[in-house]
Tab-separated table of C-alpha atoms and ligand atoms in Angstrom:
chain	number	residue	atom	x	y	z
A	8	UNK	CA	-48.073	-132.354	-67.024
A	9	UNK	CA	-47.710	-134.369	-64.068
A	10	UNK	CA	-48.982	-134.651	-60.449
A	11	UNK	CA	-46.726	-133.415	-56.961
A	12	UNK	CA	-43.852	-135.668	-57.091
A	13	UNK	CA	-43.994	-136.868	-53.621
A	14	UNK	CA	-46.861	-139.696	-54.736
A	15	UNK	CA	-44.743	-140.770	-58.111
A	16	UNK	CA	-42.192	-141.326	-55.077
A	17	UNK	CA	-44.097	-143.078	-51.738
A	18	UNK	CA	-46.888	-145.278	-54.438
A	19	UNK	CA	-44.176	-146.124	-57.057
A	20	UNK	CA	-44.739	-150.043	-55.898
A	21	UNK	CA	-48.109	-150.023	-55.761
A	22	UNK	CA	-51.004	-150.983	-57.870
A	23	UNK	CA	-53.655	-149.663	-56.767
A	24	UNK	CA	-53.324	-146.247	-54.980
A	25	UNK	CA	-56.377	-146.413	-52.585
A	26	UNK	CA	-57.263	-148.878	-49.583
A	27	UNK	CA	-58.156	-151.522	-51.516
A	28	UNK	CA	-57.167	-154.730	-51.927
A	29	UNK	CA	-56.786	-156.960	-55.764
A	30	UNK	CA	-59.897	-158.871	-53.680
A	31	UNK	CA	-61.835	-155.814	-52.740
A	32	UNK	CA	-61.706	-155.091	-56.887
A	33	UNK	CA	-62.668	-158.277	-57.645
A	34	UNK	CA	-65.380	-158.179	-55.416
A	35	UNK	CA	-66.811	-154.860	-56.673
A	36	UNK	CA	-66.056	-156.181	-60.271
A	37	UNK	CA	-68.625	-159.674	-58.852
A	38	UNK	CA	-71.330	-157.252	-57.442
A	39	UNK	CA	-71.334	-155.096	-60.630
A	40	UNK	CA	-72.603	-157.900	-62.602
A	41	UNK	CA	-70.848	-156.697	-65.595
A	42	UNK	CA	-71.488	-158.348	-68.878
A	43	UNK	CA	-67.991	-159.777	-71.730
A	44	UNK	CA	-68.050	-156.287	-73.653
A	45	UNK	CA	-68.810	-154.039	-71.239
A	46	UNK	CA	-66.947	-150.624	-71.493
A	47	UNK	CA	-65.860	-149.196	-68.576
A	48	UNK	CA	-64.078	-145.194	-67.762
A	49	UNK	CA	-61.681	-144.504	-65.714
A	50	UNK	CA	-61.189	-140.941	-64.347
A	51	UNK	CA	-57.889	-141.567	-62.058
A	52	UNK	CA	-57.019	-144.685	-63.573
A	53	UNK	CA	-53.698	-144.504	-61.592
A	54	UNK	CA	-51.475	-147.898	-62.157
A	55	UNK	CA	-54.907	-149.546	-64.374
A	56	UNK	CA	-55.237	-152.028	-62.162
A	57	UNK	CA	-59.197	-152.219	-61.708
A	58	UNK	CA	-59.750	-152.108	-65.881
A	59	UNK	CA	-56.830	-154.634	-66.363
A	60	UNK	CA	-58.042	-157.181	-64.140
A	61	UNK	CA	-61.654	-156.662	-64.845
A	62	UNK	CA	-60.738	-156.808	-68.478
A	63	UNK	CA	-58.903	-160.584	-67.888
A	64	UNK	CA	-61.922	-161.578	-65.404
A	65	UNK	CA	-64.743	-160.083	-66.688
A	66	UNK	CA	-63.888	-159.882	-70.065
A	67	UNK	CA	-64.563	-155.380	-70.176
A	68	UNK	CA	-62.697	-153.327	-72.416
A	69	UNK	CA	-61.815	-150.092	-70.950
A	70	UNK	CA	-60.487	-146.399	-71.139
A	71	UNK	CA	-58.002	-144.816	-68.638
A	72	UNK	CA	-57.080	-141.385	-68.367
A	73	UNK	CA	-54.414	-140.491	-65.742
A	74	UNK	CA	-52.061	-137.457	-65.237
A	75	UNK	CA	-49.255	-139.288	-63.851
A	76	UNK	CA	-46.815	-140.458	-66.650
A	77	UNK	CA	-45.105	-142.651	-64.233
A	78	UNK	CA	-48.790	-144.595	-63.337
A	79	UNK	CA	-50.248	-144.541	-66.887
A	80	UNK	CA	-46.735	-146.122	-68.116
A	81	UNK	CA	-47.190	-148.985	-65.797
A	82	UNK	CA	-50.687	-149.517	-66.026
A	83	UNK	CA	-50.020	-150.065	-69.935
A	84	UNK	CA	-47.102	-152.565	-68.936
A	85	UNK	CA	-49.780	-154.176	-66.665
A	86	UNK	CA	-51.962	-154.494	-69.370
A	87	UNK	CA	-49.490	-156.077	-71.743
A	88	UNK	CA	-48.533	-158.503	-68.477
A	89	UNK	CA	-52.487	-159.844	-67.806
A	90	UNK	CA	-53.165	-159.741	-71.939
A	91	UNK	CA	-55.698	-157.602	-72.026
A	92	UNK	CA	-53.928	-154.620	-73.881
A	93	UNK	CA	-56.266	-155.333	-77.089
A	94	UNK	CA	-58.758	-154.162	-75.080
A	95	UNK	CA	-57.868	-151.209	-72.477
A	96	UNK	CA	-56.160	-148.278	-73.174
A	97	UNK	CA	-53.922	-145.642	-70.886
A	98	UNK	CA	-54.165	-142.175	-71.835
A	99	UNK	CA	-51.888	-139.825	-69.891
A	100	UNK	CA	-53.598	-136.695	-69.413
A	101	UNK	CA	-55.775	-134.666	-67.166
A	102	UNK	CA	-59.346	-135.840	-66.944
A	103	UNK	CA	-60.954	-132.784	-65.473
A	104	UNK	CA	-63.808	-131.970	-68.412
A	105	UNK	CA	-63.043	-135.872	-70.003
A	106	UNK	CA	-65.969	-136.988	-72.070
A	107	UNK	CA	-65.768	-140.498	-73.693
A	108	UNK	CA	-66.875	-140.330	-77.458
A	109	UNK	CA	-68.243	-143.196	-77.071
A	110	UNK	CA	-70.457	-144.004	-74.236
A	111	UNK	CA	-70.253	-146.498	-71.596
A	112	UNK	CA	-71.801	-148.571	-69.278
A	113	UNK	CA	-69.642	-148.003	-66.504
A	114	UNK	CA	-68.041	-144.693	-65.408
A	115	UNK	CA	-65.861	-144.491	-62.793
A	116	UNK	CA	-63.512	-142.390	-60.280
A	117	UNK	CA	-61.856	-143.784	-57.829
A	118	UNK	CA	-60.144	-141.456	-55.385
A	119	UNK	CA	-59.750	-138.850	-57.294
A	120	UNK	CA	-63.066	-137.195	-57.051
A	121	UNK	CA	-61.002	-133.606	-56.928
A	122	UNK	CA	-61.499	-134.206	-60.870
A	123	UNK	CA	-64.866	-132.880	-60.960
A	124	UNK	CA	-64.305	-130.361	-58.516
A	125	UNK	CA	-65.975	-133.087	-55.316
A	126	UNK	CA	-68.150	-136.011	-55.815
A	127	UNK	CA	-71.219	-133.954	-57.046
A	128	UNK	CA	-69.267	-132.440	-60.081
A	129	UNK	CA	-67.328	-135.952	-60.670
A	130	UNK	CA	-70.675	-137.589	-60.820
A	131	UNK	CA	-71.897	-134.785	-63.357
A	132	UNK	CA	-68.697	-135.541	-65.323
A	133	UNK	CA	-68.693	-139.360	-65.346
A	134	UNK	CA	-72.607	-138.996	-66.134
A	135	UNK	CA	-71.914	-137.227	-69.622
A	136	UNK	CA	-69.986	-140.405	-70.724
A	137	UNK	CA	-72.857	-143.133	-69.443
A	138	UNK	CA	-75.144	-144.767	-71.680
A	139	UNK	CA	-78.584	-144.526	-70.190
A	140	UNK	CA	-79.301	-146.947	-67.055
A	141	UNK	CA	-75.541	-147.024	-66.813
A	142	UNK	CA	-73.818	-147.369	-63.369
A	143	UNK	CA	-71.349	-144.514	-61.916
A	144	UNK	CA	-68.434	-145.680	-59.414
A	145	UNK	CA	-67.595	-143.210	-56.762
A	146	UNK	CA	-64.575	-144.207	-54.635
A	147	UNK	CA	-64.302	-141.532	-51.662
A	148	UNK	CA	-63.506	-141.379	-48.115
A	149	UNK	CA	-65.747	-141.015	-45.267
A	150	UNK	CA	-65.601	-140.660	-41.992
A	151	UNK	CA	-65.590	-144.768	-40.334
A	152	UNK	CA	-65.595	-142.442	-36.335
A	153	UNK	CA	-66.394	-138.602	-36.281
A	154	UNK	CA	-62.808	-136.941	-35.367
A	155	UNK	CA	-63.353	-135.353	-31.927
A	156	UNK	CA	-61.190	-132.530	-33.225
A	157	UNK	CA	-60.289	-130.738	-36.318
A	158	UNK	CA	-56.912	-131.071	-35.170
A	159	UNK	CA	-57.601	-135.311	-35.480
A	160	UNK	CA	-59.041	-134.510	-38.982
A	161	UNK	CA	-56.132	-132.542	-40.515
A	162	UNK	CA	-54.338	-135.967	-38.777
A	163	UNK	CA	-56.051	-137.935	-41.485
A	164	UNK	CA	-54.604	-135.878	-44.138
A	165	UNK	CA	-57.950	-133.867	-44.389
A	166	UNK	CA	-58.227	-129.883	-44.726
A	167	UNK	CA	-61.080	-130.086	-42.121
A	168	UNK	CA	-63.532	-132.068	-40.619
A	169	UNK	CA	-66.125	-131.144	-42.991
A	170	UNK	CA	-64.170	-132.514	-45.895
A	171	UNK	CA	-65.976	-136.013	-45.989
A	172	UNK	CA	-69.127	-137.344	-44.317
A	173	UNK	CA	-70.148	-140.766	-42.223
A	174	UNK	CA	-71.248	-143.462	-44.057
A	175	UNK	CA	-74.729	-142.877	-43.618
A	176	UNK	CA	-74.391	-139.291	-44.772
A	177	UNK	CA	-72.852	-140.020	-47.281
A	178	UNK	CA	-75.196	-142.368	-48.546
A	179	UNK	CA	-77.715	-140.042	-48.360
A	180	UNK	CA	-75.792	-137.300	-50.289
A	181	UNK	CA	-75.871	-139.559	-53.042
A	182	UNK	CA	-79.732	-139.873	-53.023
A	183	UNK	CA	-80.033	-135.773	-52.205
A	184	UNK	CA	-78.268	-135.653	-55.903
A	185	UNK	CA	-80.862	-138.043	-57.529
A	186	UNK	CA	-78.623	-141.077	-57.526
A	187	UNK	CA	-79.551	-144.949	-55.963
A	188	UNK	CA	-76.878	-146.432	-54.663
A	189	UNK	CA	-77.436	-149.932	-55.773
A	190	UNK	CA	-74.311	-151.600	-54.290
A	191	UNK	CA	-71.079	-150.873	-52.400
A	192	UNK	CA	-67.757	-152.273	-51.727
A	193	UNK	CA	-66.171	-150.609	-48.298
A	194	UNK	CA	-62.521	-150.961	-47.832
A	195	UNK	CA	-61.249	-152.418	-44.192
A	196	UNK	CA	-57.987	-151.501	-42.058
A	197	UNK	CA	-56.493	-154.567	-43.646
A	198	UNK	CA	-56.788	-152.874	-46.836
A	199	UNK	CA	-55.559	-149.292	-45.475
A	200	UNK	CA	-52.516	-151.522	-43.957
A	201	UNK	CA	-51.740	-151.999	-47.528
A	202	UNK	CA	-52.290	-148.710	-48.918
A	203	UNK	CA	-50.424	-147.033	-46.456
A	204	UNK	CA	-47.781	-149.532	-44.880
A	205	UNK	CA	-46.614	-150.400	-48.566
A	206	UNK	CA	-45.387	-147.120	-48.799
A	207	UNK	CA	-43.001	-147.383	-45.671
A	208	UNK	CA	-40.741	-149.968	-47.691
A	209	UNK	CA	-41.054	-147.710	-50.726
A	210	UNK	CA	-39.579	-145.110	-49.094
A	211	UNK	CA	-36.857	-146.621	-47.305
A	212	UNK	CA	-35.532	-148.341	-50.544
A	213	UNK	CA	-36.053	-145.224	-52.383
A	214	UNK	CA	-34.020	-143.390	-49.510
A	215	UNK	CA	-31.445	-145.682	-49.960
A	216	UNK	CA	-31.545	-145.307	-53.390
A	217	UNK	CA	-31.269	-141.544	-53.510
A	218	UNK	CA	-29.837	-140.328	-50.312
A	219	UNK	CA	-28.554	-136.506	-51.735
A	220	UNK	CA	-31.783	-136.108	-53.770
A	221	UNK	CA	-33.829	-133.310	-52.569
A	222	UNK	CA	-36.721	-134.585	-51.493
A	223	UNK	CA	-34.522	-137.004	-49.420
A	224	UNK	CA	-35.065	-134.887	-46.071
A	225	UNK	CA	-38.839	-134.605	-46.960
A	226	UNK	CA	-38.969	-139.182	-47.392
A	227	UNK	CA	-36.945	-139.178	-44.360
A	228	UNK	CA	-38.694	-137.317	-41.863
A	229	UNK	CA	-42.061	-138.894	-43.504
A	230	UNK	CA	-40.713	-142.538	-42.736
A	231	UNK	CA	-39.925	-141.597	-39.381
A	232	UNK	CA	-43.474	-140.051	-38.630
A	233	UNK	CA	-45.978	-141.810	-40.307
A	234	UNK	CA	-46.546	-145.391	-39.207
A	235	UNK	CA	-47.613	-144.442	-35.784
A	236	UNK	CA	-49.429	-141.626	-37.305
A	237	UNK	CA	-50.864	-144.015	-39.521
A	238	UNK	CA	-52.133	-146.335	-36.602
A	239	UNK	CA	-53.295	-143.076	-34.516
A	240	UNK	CA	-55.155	-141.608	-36.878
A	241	UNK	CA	-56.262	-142.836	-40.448
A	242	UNK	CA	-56.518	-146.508	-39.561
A	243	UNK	CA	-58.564	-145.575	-36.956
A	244	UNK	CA	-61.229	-142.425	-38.155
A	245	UNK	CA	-60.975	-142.640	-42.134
A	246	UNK	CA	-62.907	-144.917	-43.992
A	247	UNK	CA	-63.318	-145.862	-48.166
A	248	UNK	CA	-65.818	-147.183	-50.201
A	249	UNK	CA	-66.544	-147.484	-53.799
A	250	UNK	CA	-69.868	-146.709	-54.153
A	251	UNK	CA	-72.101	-147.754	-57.472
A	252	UNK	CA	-75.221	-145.176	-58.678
A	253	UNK	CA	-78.024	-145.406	-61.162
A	254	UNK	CA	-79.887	-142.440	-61.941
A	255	UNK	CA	-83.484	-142.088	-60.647
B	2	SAH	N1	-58.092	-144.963	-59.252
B	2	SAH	C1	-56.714	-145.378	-59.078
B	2	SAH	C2	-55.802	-144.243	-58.637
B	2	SAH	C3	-56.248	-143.487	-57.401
B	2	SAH	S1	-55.041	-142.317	-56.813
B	2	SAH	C4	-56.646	-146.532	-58.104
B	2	SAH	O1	-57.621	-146.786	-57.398
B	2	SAH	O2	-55.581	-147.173	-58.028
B	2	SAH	C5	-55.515	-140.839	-57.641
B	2	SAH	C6	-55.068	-140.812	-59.073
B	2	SAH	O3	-55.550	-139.621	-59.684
B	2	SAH	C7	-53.540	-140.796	-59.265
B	2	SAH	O4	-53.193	-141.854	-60.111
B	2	SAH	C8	-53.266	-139.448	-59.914
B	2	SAH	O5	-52.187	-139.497	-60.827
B	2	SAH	C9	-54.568	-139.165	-60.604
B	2	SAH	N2	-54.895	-137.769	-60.881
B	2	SAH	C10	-54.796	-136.701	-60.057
B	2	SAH	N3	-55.266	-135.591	-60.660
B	2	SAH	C11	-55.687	-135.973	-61.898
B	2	SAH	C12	-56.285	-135.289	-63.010
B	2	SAH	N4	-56.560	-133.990	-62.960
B	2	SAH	N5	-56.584	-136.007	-64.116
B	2	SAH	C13	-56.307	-137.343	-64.184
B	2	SAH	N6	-55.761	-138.019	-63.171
B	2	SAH	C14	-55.460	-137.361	-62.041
């Protein structure tokens, strides 16, 4: 079980797969409030980075469940790095229908809200594992300028146009499914520079690493095409946020 192997490939270097930056998770870890002890999910846990840190910082123990071997090995080496690997664990696996036996105070999916089958599901999901007056994490994208065209949308890497909502839609959807949103960390183009850019190098050394691998012609014409793409398109329309909900 694993996930397409162009990501294991382009996010290889990174730690956290999304537009955010070790600040922006330390920020959302401040604004949560979170208490020494507090256990946290993770549906998408990806490299660990947000329940190792917030385990050193904030003192949370935490659950991961990822279906990429090569993530959920380095998030456990990440743990072991930061010390905190008494208290989070990495499970490699598929967290569609994941249900913590024990519940938590915090359930979260970042960027991976494809899980639950879109953030309505996801949020049904993470909700079976929360304690009550427990706080869900959404991380999802949303539309920072409406695309004039679907043609600009597909440009951002989405199917259509109606794939993700402006902000204040989005906020709203949340409320339309019962949900406050009682705080919110948005990511900024410095911290899509890092998401995306950080893949350039990635895929240059990995070209040069590998240059009769098969997927060598799919890196290379990638390199070539996507930072002015990048700077056309997704730096300009897409936006992220993580967004926190209590249950009404
Ligand atoms: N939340 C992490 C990773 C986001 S990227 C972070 O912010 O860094 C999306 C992650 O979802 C990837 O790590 C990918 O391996 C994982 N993923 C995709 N489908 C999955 C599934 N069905 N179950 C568990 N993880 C999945």
């Amino acid at each position: 079980m694993d996930i397409p192997r162009i990501f294991t490939i382009t996010e290889s270097a990174h730690r956290i797969h999304n537009p955010f930056t070790p600040e922006h998770l330390a920020t959302l870890g401040a604004a949560l409030r979170l208490e020494p002890g507090a256990r946290v999910l993770d549906l998408g846990s990806g490299s660990g980075e947000m329940l190792c840190t917030w385990a050193r910082d904030y003192g949370i123990s935490g659950i991961g469940i990822d279906m990429s071997q090569l993530f959920t090995g380095q998030a456990k080496r990440r743990a072991e790095e930061l010390g905190v690997a008494d208290r989070v664990t990495f499970i490699h696996g598929d967290a569609a229908g994941y249900v913590a036996d024990e519940k938590v105070g915090v359930a979260a999916c970042l960027g991976a809200t494809w899980i639950g089958g879109g953030v309505a599901g996801t949020i049904d999901l993470l909700a079976q594992s929360l304690r009550p007056g427990g706080i869900i994490l959404i991380g999802e994208p949303y539309w920072r300028q409406l695309p004039p065209t679907e043609d600009v949308a597909r440009e951002c890497e989405a199917s259509a146009l109606s794939d993700f909502l402006i902000l204040p839609e989005l906020l709203a959807s949340f409320g339309d499914l019962d949900y406050d949103v009682v705080e919110m960390v948005l990511a900024d183009q410095g911290g899509w520079d890092r998401y995306e850019a950080a893949k350039w190098l990635t895929m240059r050394r990995w070209l040069e690493a590998n240059p009769d691998d098969d997927f060598a012609k799919e890196v290379r014409a990638r390199l070539t095409l996507e930072p002015p793409r990048y700077a056309a398109y997704i730096r300009e329309y897409l936006g992220w946020g993580v967004f926190a909900l209590m249950a009404r």
